[in-house]
Coordinates of C-alpha atoms in Angstrom, one line a residue:
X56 CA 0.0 0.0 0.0
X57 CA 2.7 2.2 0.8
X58 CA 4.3 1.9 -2.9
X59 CA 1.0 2.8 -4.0
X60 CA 0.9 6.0 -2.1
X61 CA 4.1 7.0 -2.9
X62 CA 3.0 6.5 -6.8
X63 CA 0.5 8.5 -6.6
X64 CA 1.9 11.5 -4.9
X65 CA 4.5 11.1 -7.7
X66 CA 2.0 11.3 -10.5
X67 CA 0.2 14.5 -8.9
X68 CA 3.8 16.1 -8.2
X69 CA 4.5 15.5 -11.7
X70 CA 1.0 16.8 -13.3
X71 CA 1.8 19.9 -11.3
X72 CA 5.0 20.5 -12.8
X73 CA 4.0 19.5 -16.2
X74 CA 0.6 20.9 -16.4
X75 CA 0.7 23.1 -14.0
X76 CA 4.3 24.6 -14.3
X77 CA 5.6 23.6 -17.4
X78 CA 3.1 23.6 -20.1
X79 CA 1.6 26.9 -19.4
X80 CA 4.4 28.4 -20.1
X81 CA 6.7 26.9 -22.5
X82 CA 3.7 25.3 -24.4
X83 CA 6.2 22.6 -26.2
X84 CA 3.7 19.9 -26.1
X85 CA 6.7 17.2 -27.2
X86 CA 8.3 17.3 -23.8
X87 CA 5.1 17.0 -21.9
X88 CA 5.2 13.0 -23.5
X89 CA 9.1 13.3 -22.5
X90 CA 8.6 14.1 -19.2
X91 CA 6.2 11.8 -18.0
X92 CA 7.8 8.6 -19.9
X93 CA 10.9 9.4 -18.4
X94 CA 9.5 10.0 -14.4
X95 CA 7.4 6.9 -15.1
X96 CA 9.9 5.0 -16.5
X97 CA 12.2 5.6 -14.0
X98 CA 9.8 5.7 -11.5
X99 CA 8.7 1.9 -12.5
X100 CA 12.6 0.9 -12.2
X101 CA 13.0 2.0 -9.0
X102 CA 10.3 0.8 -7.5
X103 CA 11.9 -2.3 -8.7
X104 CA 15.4 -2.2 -8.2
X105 CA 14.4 -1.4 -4.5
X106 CA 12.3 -4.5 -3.7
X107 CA 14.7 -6.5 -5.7
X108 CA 17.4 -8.5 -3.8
X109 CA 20.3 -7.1 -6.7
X110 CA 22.8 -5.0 -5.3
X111 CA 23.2 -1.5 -6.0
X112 CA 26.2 -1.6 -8.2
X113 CA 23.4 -3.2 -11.3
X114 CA 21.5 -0.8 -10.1
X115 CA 23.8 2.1 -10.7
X116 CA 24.8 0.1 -13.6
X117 CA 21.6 -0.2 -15.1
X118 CA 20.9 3.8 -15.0
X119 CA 24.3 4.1 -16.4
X120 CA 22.7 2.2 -19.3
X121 CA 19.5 4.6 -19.4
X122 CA 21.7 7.4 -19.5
X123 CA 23.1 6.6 -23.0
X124 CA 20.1 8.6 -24.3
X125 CA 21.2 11.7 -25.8
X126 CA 18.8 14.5 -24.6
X127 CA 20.6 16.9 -26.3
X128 CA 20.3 15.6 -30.0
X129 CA 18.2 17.3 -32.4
X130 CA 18.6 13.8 -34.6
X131 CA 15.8 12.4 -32.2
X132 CA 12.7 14.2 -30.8
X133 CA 11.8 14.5 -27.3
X134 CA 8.9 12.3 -27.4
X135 CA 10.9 9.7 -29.8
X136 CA 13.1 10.1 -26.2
X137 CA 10.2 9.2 -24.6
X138 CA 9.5 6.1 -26.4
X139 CA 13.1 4.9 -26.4
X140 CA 13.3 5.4 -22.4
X141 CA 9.8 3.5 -21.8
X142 CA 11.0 0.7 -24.0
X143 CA 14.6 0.2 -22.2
X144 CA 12.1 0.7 -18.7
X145 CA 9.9 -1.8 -20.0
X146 CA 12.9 -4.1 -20.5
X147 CA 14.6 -4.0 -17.6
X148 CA 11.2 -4.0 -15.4
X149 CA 10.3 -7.2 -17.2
X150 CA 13.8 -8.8 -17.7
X151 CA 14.4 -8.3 -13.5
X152 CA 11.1 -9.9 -12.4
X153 CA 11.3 -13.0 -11.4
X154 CA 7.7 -13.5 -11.5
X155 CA 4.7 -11.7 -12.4
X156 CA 3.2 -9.9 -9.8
X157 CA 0.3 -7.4 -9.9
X158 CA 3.0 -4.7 -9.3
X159 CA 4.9 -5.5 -12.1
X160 CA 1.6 -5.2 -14.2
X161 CA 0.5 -2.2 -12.6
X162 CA 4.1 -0.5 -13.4
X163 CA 4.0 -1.4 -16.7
X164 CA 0.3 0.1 -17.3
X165 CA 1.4 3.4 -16.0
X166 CA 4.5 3.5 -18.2
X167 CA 2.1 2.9 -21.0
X168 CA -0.8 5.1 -20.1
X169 CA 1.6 8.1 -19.3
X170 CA 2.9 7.7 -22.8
X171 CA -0.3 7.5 -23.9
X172 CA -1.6 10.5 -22.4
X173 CA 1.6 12.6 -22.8
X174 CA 1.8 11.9 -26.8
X175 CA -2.2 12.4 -26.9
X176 CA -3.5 14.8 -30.3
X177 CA -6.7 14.7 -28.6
X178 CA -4.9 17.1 -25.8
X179 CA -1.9 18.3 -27.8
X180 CA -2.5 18.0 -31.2
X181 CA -3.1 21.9 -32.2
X182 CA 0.5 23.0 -30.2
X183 CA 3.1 23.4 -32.6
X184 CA 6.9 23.7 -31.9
X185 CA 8.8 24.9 -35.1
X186 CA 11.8 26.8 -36.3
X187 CA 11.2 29.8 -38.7
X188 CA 13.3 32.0 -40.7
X189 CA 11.6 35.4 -41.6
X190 CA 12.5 37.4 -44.3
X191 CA 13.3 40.5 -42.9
X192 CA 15.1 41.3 -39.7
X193 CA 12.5 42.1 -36.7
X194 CA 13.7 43.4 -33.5
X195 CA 10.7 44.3 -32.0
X196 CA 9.3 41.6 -30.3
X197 CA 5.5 42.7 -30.6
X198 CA 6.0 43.3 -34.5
X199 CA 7.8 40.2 -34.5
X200 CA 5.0 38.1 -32.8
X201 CA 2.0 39.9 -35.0
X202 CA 4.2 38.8 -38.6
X203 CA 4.6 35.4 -37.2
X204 CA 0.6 34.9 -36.2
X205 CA -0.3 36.5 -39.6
X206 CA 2.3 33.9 -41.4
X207 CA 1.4 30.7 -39.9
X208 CA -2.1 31.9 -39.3
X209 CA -1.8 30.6 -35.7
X210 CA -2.1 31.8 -31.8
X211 CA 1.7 32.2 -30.9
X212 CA 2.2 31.5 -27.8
X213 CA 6.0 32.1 -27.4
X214 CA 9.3 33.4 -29.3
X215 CA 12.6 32.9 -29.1
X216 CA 14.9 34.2 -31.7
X217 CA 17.8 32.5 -32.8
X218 CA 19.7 34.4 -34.9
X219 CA 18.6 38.3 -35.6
X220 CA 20.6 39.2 -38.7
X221 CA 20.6 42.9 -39.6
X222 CA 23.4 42.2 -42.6
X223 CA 21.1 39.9 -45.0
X224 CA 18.1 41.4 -43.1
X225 CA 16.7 37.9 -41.8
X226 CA 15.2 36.2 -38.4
X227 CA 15.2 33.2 -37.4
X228 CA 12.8 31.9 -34.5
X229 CA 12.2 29.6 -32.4
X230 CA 8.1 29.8 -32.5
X231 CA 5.9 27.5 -30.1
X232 CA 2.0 28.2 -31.4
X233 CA -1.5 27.0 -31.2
X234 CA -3.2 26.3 -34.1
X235 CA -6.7 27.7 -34.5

């Protein structure tokens, strides 16, 4: 019961940072399915390794494993991260058991339905995250919001430039919107 508890004040810690925190005001709806796989998935592991009779060192060894994912690469997206963590979770939860237990079920479920509900189009489907070059140089960022609302005829919700180049008279952005 207590692993239970401790799940679920986990799961509403984590919808507050996501949802509550997060979301709001970065609106990058590919990290939302990020986050939660990966606090899932390592969540599941844990829970685990920690009623397991392994020793620590496979333990350490194991998130030195997990750590192989590059979070950084641009080659992958964040919720292809995701994916790739809940799999390796999935994995090592299943290839550790030595039985099935209706933990082990249970852990496996809420890697999948946190994937499921992070990677949802029903919830996230009209948030965009996109890179954009403009044709002219905007310094402004009001101006620079308006041209980019009127271009992709979307609700942008936030900008970050990139690159601002006065010379060739070109900017590029960083543009998270909502689609209409």
């Amino acid at each position: 019961m207590t692993a239970l508890i401790l799940i679920a004040i986990d799961l509403v810690a984590m919808a507050a940072l996501v949802f509550g925190l997060y979301f709001p005001r970065h609106c990058r709806a590919d990290l939302v399915a990020a986050f939660l796989g990966v606090n899932v998935g390592v969540l599941a592991v844990t829970i685990i390794l920690a009623n397991s009779t392994v020793s620590a060192g496979l333990g350490l060894g194991l998130f030195g494993v997990l750590s192989i994912i590059r979070l950084r690469s641009d080659q992958i997206s964040q919720t292809e991260i995701a994916y790739y963590f809940a799999s390796l979770a999935l994995g090592l939860l299943t290839g550790m058991s030595s039985a099935v237990t209706p933990l082990l079920g249970g852990l496996i479920a809420l890697i999948l339905v946190a994937l499921a509900f992070g990677d949802s189009k029903l919830i996230f489907g009209r948030y965009t995250s996109q890179t954009v070059q403009l044709d002219r140089a905007i310094a402004d960022p009001a101006e620079l919001k308006a041209a980019l609302e009127q271009r992709l005829g979307a609700s942008v919700a936030s900008v970050n430039v990139v690159k601002l180049d006065l010379v060739n008279d070109l900017t590029l952005v960083d543009v998270r919107s909502k689609v209409a």
